[in-house]
Short mmCIF file of C-alpha atoms in Angstrom, two decimals:
data_model
loop_
_atom_site.label_atom_id
_atom_site.label_comp_id
_atom_site.label_asym_id
_atom_site.label_seq_id
_atom_site.Cartn_x
_atom_site.Cartn_y
_atom_site.Cartn_z
CA MET H 1 55.24 -58.21 8.20
CA LYS H 2 54.49 -54.90 9.77
CA ARG H 3 52.36 -52.77 7.56
CA SER H 4 52.20 -49.00 7.33
CA TYR H 5 50.17 -46.81 5.12
CA ILE H 6 51.15 -43.82 3.06
CA SER H 7 48.29 -41.53 2.07
CA PHE H 8 48.24 -38.58 -0.21
CA ILE H 9 45.11 -36.45 0.06
CA VAL H 10 43.64 -35.09 -3.13
CA LEU H 11 40.70 -32.76 -2.69
CA ALA H 12 38.63 -32.15 -5.77
CA LEU H 13 36.55 -28.95 -5.95
CA ALA H 14 32.99 -30.20 -5.96
CA ILE H 15 30.84 -27.09 -5.87
CA SER H 16 29.57 -24.40 -8.16
CA VAL H 17 28.97 -21.00 -6.64
CA CYS H 18 25.98 -20.50 -8.91
CA ALA H 19 24.34 -23.80 -7.87
CA GLN H 20 23.67 -25.66 -4.64
CA ALA H 21 26.95 -27.03 -3.27
CA PRO H 22 27.06 -30.77 -2.41
CA LEU H 23 27.92 -31.42 1.23
CA SER H 24 30.94 -33.55 0.30
CA PHE H 25 34.46 -33.52 -1.16
CA LYS H 26 36.87 -36.08 -2.59
CA TYR H 27 39.63 -37.94 -0.71
CA GLN H 28 42.24 -40.22 -2.34
CA ALA H 29 45.20 -42.15 -0.89
CA TYR H 30 47.82 -44.72 -2.04
CA LEU H 31 48.29 -47.62 0.39
CA ARG H 32 51.72 -49.33 0.63
CA ASN H 33 53.49 -51.64 3.03
CA ALA H 34 56.47 -50.41 5.02
CA ASP H 35 58.80 -51.80 2.36
CA GLY H 36 57.00 -49.81 -0.33
CA THR H 37 55.01 -52.69 -1.75
CA ILE H 38 51.73 -51.50 -3.24
CA ARG H 39 48.65 -52.91 -1.55
CA GLY H 40 46.56 -53.29 -4.66
CA SER H 41 43.07 -54.79 -4.96
CA GLU H 42 42.69 -55.10 -1.20
CA PHE H 43 39.58 -54.52 0.96
CA VAL H 44 40.12 -51.79 3.60
CA THR H 45 38.10 -49.96 6.25
CA LEU H 46 38.71 -46.23 6.06
CA GLN H 47 37.60 -44.00 8.94
CA LEU H 48 37.64 -40.20 8.42
CA LYS H 49 37.22 -37.56 11.14
CA ILE H 50 36.88 -33.78 10.72
CA VAL H 51 38.50 -32.02 13.69
CA GLN H 52 37.95 -28.35 14.57
CA GLY H 53 40.49 -25.84 15.89
CA SER H 54 43.70 -27.93 15.97
CA VAL H 55 45.01 -31.45 15.29
CA ASN H 56 43.89 -32.37 18.81
CA GLY H 57 40.65 -30.39 18.64
CA ALA H 58 37.07 -31.55 18.95
CA THR H 59 35.75 -34.03 16.38
CA VAL H 60 32.73 -32.48 14.66
CA TYR H 61 32.12 -35.17 12.01
CA THR H 62 32.99 -38.89 11.64
CA GLU H 63 32.25 -41.42 8.89
CA VAL H 64 33.42 -44.89 7.77
CA HIS H 65 33.99 -46.25 4.25
CA ASN H 66 34.34 -49.99 3.54
CA THR H 67 36.04 -49.99 0.16
CA SER H 68 38.89 -51.54 -1.87
CA THR H 69 42.08 -50.23 -3.41
CA ASN H 70 42.63 -50.51 -7.15
CA ALA H 71 45.48 -52.40 -8.76
CA HIS H 72 47.83 -49.51 -7.99
CA GLY H 73 46.87 -49.27 -4.31
CA LEU H 74 44.70 -46.18 -4.82
CA VAL H 75 41.65 -45.77 -2.62
CA SER H 76 39.14 -43.04 -3.51
CA VAL H 77 36.14 -42.00 -1.41
CA THR H 78 33.80 -39.04 -1.09
CA VAL H 79 33.89 -37.43 2.35
CA GLY H 80 30.31 -36.75 3.35
CA ARG H 81 28.84 -39.91 1.78
CA GLY H 82 30.11 -42.61 4.08
CA SER H 83 28.37 -44.45 6.89
CA THR H 84 27.84 -41.92 9.68
CA SER H 85 25.58 -40.75 12.45
CA SER H 86 26.94 -37.22 12.09
CA ASN H 87 25.57 -34.35 9.99
CA MET H 88 27.91 -32.74 7.47
CA SER H 89 25.55 -29.75 7.10
CA ALA H 90 26.12 -28.94 10.79
CA VAL H 91 29.82 -28.20 10.19
CA GLN H 92 30.34 -24.43 10.43
CA TRP H 93 33.05 -24.00 7.80
CA GLY H 94 33.41 -20.33 8.68
CA ASN H 95 34.60 -21.23 12.20
CA GLY H 96 37.84 -23.00 11.22
CA PRO H 97 40.56 -24.07 10.96
CA TYR H 98 39.54 -27.71 10.31
CA PHE H 99 41.71 -30.87 10.12
CA LEU H 100 41.18 -34.34 8.62
CA ASN H 101 42.16 -37.40 10.72
CA ILE H 102 42.75 -40.65 8.74
CA ILE H 103 42.39 -44.18 10.26
CA VAL H 104 42.93 -47.26 8.00
CA ASN H 105 42.01 -50.70 9.35
CA GLY H 106 42.24 -49.26 12.86
CA VAL H 107 45.71 -47.69 12.30
CA ASN H 108 45.77 -43.91 12.89
CA LEU H 109 47.82 -42.35 10.08
CA GLY H 110 47.69 -38.83 11.51
CA THR H 111 45.87 -35.55 11.01
CA THR H 112 46.39 -32.90 8.33
CA GLU H 113 44.83 -29.47 7.92
CA LEU H 114 42.08 -29.00 5.37
CA LEU H 115 42.98 -26.24 2.96
CA SER H 116 40.75 -23.88 0.98
CA VAL H 117 38.76 -26.20 -1.25
CA PRO H 118 36.16 -27.51 1.25
CA PHE H 119 35.51 -23.97 2.31
CA ALA H 120 33.75 -23.40 -0.98
CA LEU H 121 30.86 -24.87 1.00
CA TYR H 122 31.08 -21.84 3.23
CA ALA H 123 31.28 -19.54 0.20
CA ASN H 124 28.11 -21.13 -1.14
CA GLU H 125 26.44 -20.61 2.23
CA SER H 126 27.33 -16.93 2.22
CA ARG H 127 26.00 -16.53 -1.33
CA ASP H 128 22.44 -16.92 -0.12
CA SER H 129 22.88 -15.33 3.29
CA PHE H 130 21.81 -11.77 2.42
CA SER H 131 18.34 -11.17 3.86
CA GLY H 132 17.46 -8.43 1.40
CA ALA H 133 17.14 -5.89 4.23
CA TYR H 134 19.05 -2.63 3.86
CA SER H 135 19.91 -2.81 7.54
CA ASP H 136 21.86 -6.06 6.93
CA LEU H 137 24.20 -4.43 4.39
CA THR H 138 27.67 -3.35 5.44
CA GLY H 139 29.55 -0.33 4.24
CA THR H 140 26.35 1.65 3.69
CA PRO H 141 26.67 5.44 3.52
CA THR H 142 25.73 7.56 6.52
CA LEU H 143 22.38 9.13 5.75
CA ALA H 144 21.19 12.46 7.04
CA ARG H 145 18.34 12.17 9.53
CA VAL H 146 15.93 13.81 7.11
CA ALA H 147 16.47 10.91 4.67
CA THR H 148 14.62 8.58 7.04
CA THR H 149 12.22 10.96 8.83
CA GLY H 150 11.18 13.19 5.94
CA ASN H 151 10.75 15.95 8.53
CA TYR H 152 11.50 19.50 7.37
CA SER H 153 12.82 20.35 10.82
CA ASP H 154 15.60 17.74 10.35
CA LEU H 155 17.04 19.64 7.36
CA ILE H 156 20.17 21.73 7.83
CA ASN H 157 20.95 25.10 6.27
CA THR H 158 17.23 25.77 5.78
CA PRO H 159 16.30 29.33 4.77
CA HIS H 160 14.87 31.71 7.34
CA LEU H 161 11.13 31.92 6.70
CA ALA H 162 8.95 34.91 7.44
CA ALA H 163 6.35 34.37 10.15
CA VAL H 164 3.53 34.44 7.61
CA ALA H 165 5.04 31.37 5.87
CA THR H 166 4.25 29.21 8.90
CA THR H 167 1.19 30.99 10.38
CA GLY H 168 -0.65 31.87 7.19
CA SER H 169 -2.10 34.82 9.12
CA TYR H 170 -2.75 38.21 7.51
CA ALA H 171 -1.59 39.77 10.77
CA SER H 172 1.89 38.23 10.25
CA LEU H 173 2.45 40.24 7.06
CA LEU H 174 4.76 43.25 7.09
CA ASN H 175 3.96 46.70 5.68
CA ILE H 176 0.18 46.14 5.80
CA PRO H 177 -1.65 49.20 4.35
CA LEU H 178 -3.71 51.43 6.61
CA THR H 179 -7.47 50.88 6.96
CA PHE H 180 -9.28 52.26 3.92
CA VAL H 181 -11.03 55.61 4.36
CA PRO H 182 -14.72 55.21 3.40
CA SER H 183 -14.96 58.69 1.89
CA ILE H 184 -12.42 57.97 -0.86
CA HIS H 185 -13.65 54.56 -2.04
CA ALA H 186 -13.55 55.23 -5.75
CA HIS H 187 -13.11 51.62 -6.85
CA LEU H 188 -15.54 50.04 -9.25
CA GLU H 189 -17.65 47.13 -8.06
CA ALA H 190 -15.65 44.71 -10.22
CA GLU H 191 -12.46 45.66 -8.36
CA ILE H 192 -13.82 44.55 -4.97
CA SER H 193 -13.29 40.78 -4.63
CA ASP H 194 -13.36 40.31 -0.85
CA LEU H 195 -15.18 42.42 1.76
CA ALA H 196 -14.73 40.02 4.67
CA HIS H 197 -12.54 42.48 6.59
CA TYR H 198 -14.94 45.45 6.28
CA THR H 199 -16.89 46.57 9.35
CA ASP H 200 -20.20 48.36 9.74
CA ASP H 201 -18.31 51.58 10.47
CA SER H 202 -16.34 51.36 7.23
CA ILE H 203 -19.27 51.59 4.83
CA SER H 204 -22.53 53.41 5.41
CA GLY H 205 -24.46 51.80 2.59
CA LEU H 206 -24.89 55.10 0.76
CA GLU H 207 -21.95 54.75 -1.59
CA ALA H 208 -23.26 55.34 -5.11
CA VAL H 209 -20.99 52.79 -6.78
CA PHE H 210 -22.38 49.92 -4.65
CA THR H 211 -25.83 50.11 -6.19
CA TYR H 212 -26.83 46.49 -5.57
CA TRP H 213 -25.15 46.02 -2.26
CA ASP H 214 -27.54 44.41 0.23
CA LYS H 215 -26.80 45.59 3.73
CA ASP H 216 -30.22 44.84 5.21
CA THR H 217 -30.61 41.17 6.17
CA ALA H 218 -34.03 41.70 7.73
CA ASP H 219 -35.79 41.33 4.39
CA ASP H 220 -33.79 38.36 3.08
CA PHE H 221 -35.70 35.24 2.05
CA ASP H 222 -35.27 32.52 4.70
CA GLY H 223 -36.20 29.65 2.37
CA SER H 224 -39.67 28.99 3.80
CA TYR H 225 -42.60 28.73 1.40
CA LEU H 226 -44.74 30.36 4.06
CA GLU H 227 -42.61 33.52 3.84
CA LEU H 228 -43.53 34.00 0.16
CA THR H 229 -46.09 36.66 -0.68
CA GLU H 230 -48.79 36.53 -3.32
CA VAL H 231 -48.66 32.75 -3.62
CA PRO H 232 -51.41 31.10 -5.77
CA LEU H 233 -54.54 29.72 -4.16
CA THR H 234 -54.60 26.15 -2.88
CA PHE H 235 -55.29 23.69 -5.67
CA ALA H 236 -58.76 22.16 -5.74
CA PRO H 237 -58.39 18.44 -4.84
CA ASP H 238 -61.25 17.24 -7.02
CA VAL H 239 -59.62 18.13 -10.34
CA HIS H 240 -56.08 16.78 -9.86
CA THR H 241 -55.43 15.08 -13.16
CA HIS H 242 -51.65 15.29 -13.12
CA ALA H 243 -49.49 12.20 -13.49
CA ALA H 244 -47.36 10.79 -10.71
CA ILE H 245 -44.18 12.34 -12.10
CA ASP H 246 -45.63 15.80 -11.29
CA ILE H 247 -45.55 15.09 -7.56
CA THR H 248 -42.16 15.97 -6.08
CA ASP H 249 -42.91 16.75 -2.42
CA LEU H 250 -45.49 15.06 -0.11
CA THR H 251 -44.06 16.20 3.23
CA ASN H 252 -47.42 17.56 4.45
CA TYR H 253 -49.21 14.23 4.07
CA THR H 254 -50.06 12.20 7.19
CA ASP H 255 -50.90 8.56 7.76
CA ASP H 256 -54.56 9.52 7.82
CA SER H 257 -54.38 10.84 4.26
CA ILE H 258 -53.46 7.53 2.62
CA ASP H 259 -53.87 4.11 4.22
CA GLY H 260 -51.20 2.40 2.06
CA THR H 261 -53.57 -0.12 0.44
CA GLU H 262 -54.22 1.78 -2.77
CA ALA H 263 -53.12 -0.47 -5.63
CA ALA H 264 -51.79 2.43 -7.71
CA PHE H 265 -49.36 3.58 -4.97
CA ILE H 266 -47.31 0.39 -4.64
CA GLY H 267 -43.94 1.92 -3.81
CA TRP H 268 -44.99 4.84 -1.59
CA ASP H 269 -42.62 5.36 1.34
CA MET H 270 -44.72 5.85 4.46
CA ASP H 271 -41.96 5.06 6.98
CA VAL H 272 -40.03 8.23 7.87
CA SER H 273 -37.97 6.64 10.66
CA ASN H 274 -35.21 5.58 8.26
CA ASP H 275 -35.21 8.70 6.06
CA PHE H 276 -32.26 11.06 5.88
CA VAL H 277 -33.09 14.08 8.04
CA GLY H 278 -30.67 16.44 6.31
CA ASP H 279 -28.36 16.68 9.34
CA MET H 280 -24.72 16.61 8.11
CA GLY H 281 -23.43 16.27 11.68
CA GLY H 282 -21.17 19.31 11.36
CA LEU H 283 -19.55 18.01 8.14
CA GLY H 284 -19.05 20.29 5.15
CA ILE H 285 -19.87 19.53 1.52
CA THR H 286 -16.67 20.31 -0.39
CA ASN H 287 -15.39 20.34 -3.98
CA VAL H 288 -18.83 21.18 -5.41
CA ALA H 289 -18.84 22.23 -9.07
CA ASP H 290 -20.33 25.59 -10.02
CA PRO H 291 -24.14 25.25 -10.36
CA VAL H 292 -25.59 24.81 -13.85
CA ASN H 293 -29.22 23.77 -13.38
CA PRO H 294 -31.69 25.63 -11.13
CA GLN H 295 -31.86 22.66 -8.74
CA ASP H 296 -28.07 22.39 -8.35
CA ALA H 297 -26.46 23.06 -4.97
CA ALA H 298 -24.89 26.53 -5.00
CA THR H 299 -21.29 27.13 -3.90
CA ARG H 300 -20.21 29.94 -1.62
CA ALA H 301 -18.42 31.61 -4.52
CA TYR H 302 -21.66 31.57 -6.54
CA VAL H 303 -23.62 33.09 -3.66
CA ASP H 304 -20.95 35.72 -2.92
CA ALA H 305 -20.92 36.75 -6.57
CA SER H 306 -24.69 37.39 -6.62
CA SER H 307 -25.53 41.03 -7.41
CA GLY H 308 -28.69 41.13 -5.29
CA SER H 309 -30.96 39.20 -2.92
CA PHE H 310 -34.45 37.87 -3.49
CA SER H 311 -37.04 40.24 -2.04
CA GLY H 312 -39.28 37.42 -0.80
CA SER H 313 -42.19 38.44 -3.02
CA TYR H 314 -43.78 35.93 -5.37
CA ASN H 315 -44.26 38.77 -7.83
CA ASP H 316 -40.46 39.19 -8.06
CA LEU H 317 -40.03 35.58 -9.24
CA THR H 318 -39.28 35.05 -12.94
CA ASP H 319 -40.58 32.34 -15.27
CA VAL H 320 -43.57 31.66 -12.98
CA PRO H 321 -46.18 29.38 -14.71
CA ALA H 322 -49.65 30.82 -15.13
CA LEU H 323 -51.79 28.83 -12.69
CA ALA H 324 -55.59 28.77 -12.84
CA PRO H 325 -56.63 28.79 -9.16
CA VAL H 326 -60.04 27.13 -9.71
CA VAL H 327 -59.99 24.52 -12.45
CA HIS H 328 -56.30 23.52 -12.45
CA ALA H 329 -56.03 22.50 -16.07
CA HIS H 330 -52.26 22.58 -16.09
CA VAL H 331 -50.21 19.86 -17.68
CA GLU H 332 -48.17 17.46 -15.60
CA THR H 333 -44.98 19.48 -15.88
CA ASP H 334 -46.61 22.47 -14.14
CA ILE H 335 -46.60 20.77 -10.73
CA THR H 336 -43.17 20.91 -9.12
CA ASP H 337 -43.92 21.39 -5.41
CA LEU H 338 -46.80 20.01 -3.26
CA ALA H 339 -45.41 21.16 0.06
CA HIS H 340 -48.44 23.41 0.66
CA TYR H 341 -51.00 20.62 0.15
CA THR H 342 -53.07 19.56 3.17
CA ASP H 343 -54.47 16.18 4.12
CA ALA H 344 -57.86 17.15 2.78
CA ASP H 345 -56.59 18.09 -0.67
CA ILE H 346 -55.96 14.58 -1.96
CA GLY H 347 -57.94 11.54 -0.90
CA GLY H 348 -55.87 8.94 -2.66
CA ASP H 349 -58.47 8.06 -5.30
CA GLU H 350 -56.94 10.01 -8.17
CA THR H 351 -56.61 7.53 -11.04
CA ALA H 352 -54.09 9.72 -12.89
CA PHE H 353 -51.36 9.08 -10.30
CA THR H 354 -50.69 5.55 -11.48
CA ALA H 355 -47.04 5.60 -10.47
CA TRP H 356 -47.53 7.05 -6.98
CA ASP H 357 -45.52 5.04 -4.45
CA LYS H 358 -47.62 4.13 -1.43
CA ASN H 359 -45.97 0.83 -0.52
CA ALA H 360 -43.11 1.29 1.93
CA ALA H 361 -42.35 -2.43 2.12
CA ASP H 362 -40.06 -2.39 -0.92
CA ASP H 363 -38.27 0.90 -0.15
CA PHE H 364 -34.47 1.02 0.27
CA ASP H 365 -33.66 0.76 3.99
CA GLY H 366 -30.19 2.34 3.68
CA ASP H 367 -28.38 -1.00 4.22
CA TYR H 368 -25.66 -1.80 1.65
CA GLY H 369 -26.58 -5.45 1.99
CA SER H 370 -30.09 -4.72 0.68
CA LEU H 371 -28.78 -3.50 -2.69
CA THR H 372 -29.09 -5.76 -5.72
CA ASN H 373 -26.35 -6.09 -8.33
CA ALA H 374 -24.01 -4.30 -5.90
CA PRO H 375 -20.26 -4.46 -6.67
CA ALA H 376 -18.22 -6.77 -4.50
CA GLN H 377 -16.92 -5.02 -1.41
CA ILE H 378 -13.15 -4.73 -1.06
CA GLY H 379 -13.22 -7.13 1.87
CA ASP H 380 -14.88 -9.80 -0.32
CA LEU H 381 -12.22 -9.71 -3.03
CA GLY H 382 -9.91 -12.04 -1.12
CA GLY H 383 -6.88 -9.95 -2.04
CA ASN H 384 -7.63 -10.18 -5.81
CA MET H 385 -7.35 -6.68 -7.30
CA GLY H 386 -8.72 -7.88 -10.66
CA ASN H 387 -5.65 -6.56 -12.52
CA ALA H 388 -6.20 -3.04 -11.07
CA LEU H 389 -3.33 -0.86 -9.81
CA ILE H 390 -2.78 0.35 -6.26
CA THR H 391 -1.41 3.87 -6.69
CA ASN H 392 -0.05 6.77 -4.62
CA VAL H 393 1.47 4.43 -1.98
CA LEU H 394 3.96 5.95 0.48
CA ASP H 395 7.44 4.44 0.60
CA PRO H 396 7.52 1.65 3.23
CA VAL H 397 8.68 2.43 6.77
CA SER H 398 7.72 -0.59 8.87
CA PRO H 399 8.50 -4.22 7.86
CA GLN H 400 4.78 -4.91 7.28
CA ASP H 401 4.28 -1.92 4.94
CA ALA H 402 3.48 -2.48 1.28
CA ALA H 403 6.61 -1.95 -0.82
CA THR H 404 6.58 0.49 -3.74
CA ARG H 405 8.18 -0.18 -7.10
CA ALA H 406 10.83 2.46 -6.39
CA TYR H 407 11.77 0.65 -3.16
CA VAL H 408 12.04 -2.70 -4.94
CA ASP H 409 14.05 -1.17 -7.82
CA LEU H 410 16.53 0.25 -5.28
CA LEU H 411 17.00 -3.17 -3.66
CA GLU H 412 17.48 -4.76 -7.09
CA ALA H 413 20.24 -2.26 -7.84
CA ARG H 414 21.97 -3.19 -4.59
CA VAL H 415 21.59 -6.89 -5.33
CA ALA H 416 23.21 -6.24 -8.73
CA VAL H 417 26.24 -4.82 -6.89
CA LEU H 418 26.36 -7.93 -4.70
CA GLU H 419 26.20 -10.11 -7.81
CA GLY H 420 29.26 -8.29 -9.12
CA LEU H 421 31.09 -9.08 -5.89
CA VAL H 422 30.06 -12.73 -6.16
CA GLY H 423 31.39 -12.76 -9.73
CA THR H 424 34.75 -11.59 -8.41
CA LEU H 425 34.62 -14.35 -5.79
CA ILE H 426 33.97 -16.94 -8.52
CA THR H 427 37.06 -15.73 -10.38
CA ASP H 428 39.14 -16.03 -7.21
CA LEU H 429 37.81 -19.56 -6.58
CA ASP H 430 38.66 -20.58 -10.14
CA ALA H 431 42.23 -19.41 -9.55
CA LEU H 432 42.29 -21.32 -6.26
CA GLU H 433 41.04 -24.46 -8.00
CA ALA H 434 43.86 -24.19 -10.52
CA ALA H 435 46.38 -23.84 -7.69
CA VAL H 436 44.97 -26.91 -5.93
CA THR H 437 45.14 -28.90 -9.15
CA ALA H 438 48.79 -27.95 -9.52
CA LEU H 439 49.45 -28.89 -5.90
CA THR H 440 47.74 -32.25 -6.44
CA ALA H 441 49.99 -32.98 -9.38
CA ARG H 442 53.08 -32.16 -7.34
CA VAL H 443 51.93 -34.34 -4.43
CA THR H 444 51.20 -37.22 -6.78
CA ALA H 445 54.67 -36.92 -8.27
CA HIS H 446 56.38 -37.03 -4.86
CA GLU H 447 54.96 -39.83 -2.77
CA ILE H 448 56.13 -39.91 0.85
CA ASP H 449 56.65 -43.14 2.80
CA TYR H 450 55.48 -43.15 6.38
CA PRO H 451 57.74 -45.20 8.72
#
């Protein structure tokens, strides 16, 4: 008896958009003889081919199932789980249409087009396809150039700025007053806050209201101790009974003065080659607080506000300690400066200077690596910030830039929009699944005999 096979394909939706889709789908068929007799409980070899483009297109996937029909002639297999040398994951479901070719026991029963259900695999693929990059989004608004450059010159409709707004020059101002006439300067001293633009011809120095104005720089103190007048006599070296904390300046000492072996001067620095020479290399010292203590560094504002200059005379100094030039019986706190001492003044045998540092071997050499209990350098942290924040970061521009929280929050908002679109897609797929279920029922109810 000649046999023919009648197959009805039932595709069961086998994915969830919110989970990883299995690379398979269901196929069912009823097998009958040409006279309609059911071929129940019979072993069959079922070969399935997925064809791309048309019924006669290229075969992109092939598999074989050795299975049996049930008592009613129904055979049920899962496409994607049969014996195969192909790769279901290599099928590009977005490049359809695709067709399914059925061969039972070597008999080709024909090719039918695959409908929407297997393409849920493609929908699942697209769910995770967004790279997270703004440049990969579609339908993005057109941004003004300034939104990406941050350059003021890229703005449109900018106001017209006066020249002084960009030059910052006094000369760019309009309606500048005429040069002041020296003869009518009736302002009080407190009213004058800036005299930088005055010239020698503007003020003669005889104005009565500028009582403390110093216009003679020839007698200004240059900072040298040698320029002082009426300084006390040199201290007698044989009666130095002051403690080591009295000694603040030993710049006049030479190697011949102290040999470095005195036990009491263990930490004395005798190596000047690694000392800071005071050369700032043209750099300024900025953001200095107003001076409080006498030894504080003075700011320019503090100096400019001074009502007078030091005359250079020792007699004009205030709070000068009374020094006995012969017997030097002062307490330790009297000695604040030894810059005028000579090599012959101190022989290094003074027992009162117990803390005098004469050992240069243990002095700080200026190398960070020589410090003890030093904090770990940033490079040694291995990327561990120890729960500290990194603040004031610019928004990222290049792919390798650190992202700010604002940048991440913006991407999260865009992902939320995409999630809404995916939710709509899920609803549409649910409706499609219902339609396929209805179609399956109708196909089952109307079996078709193949000749």
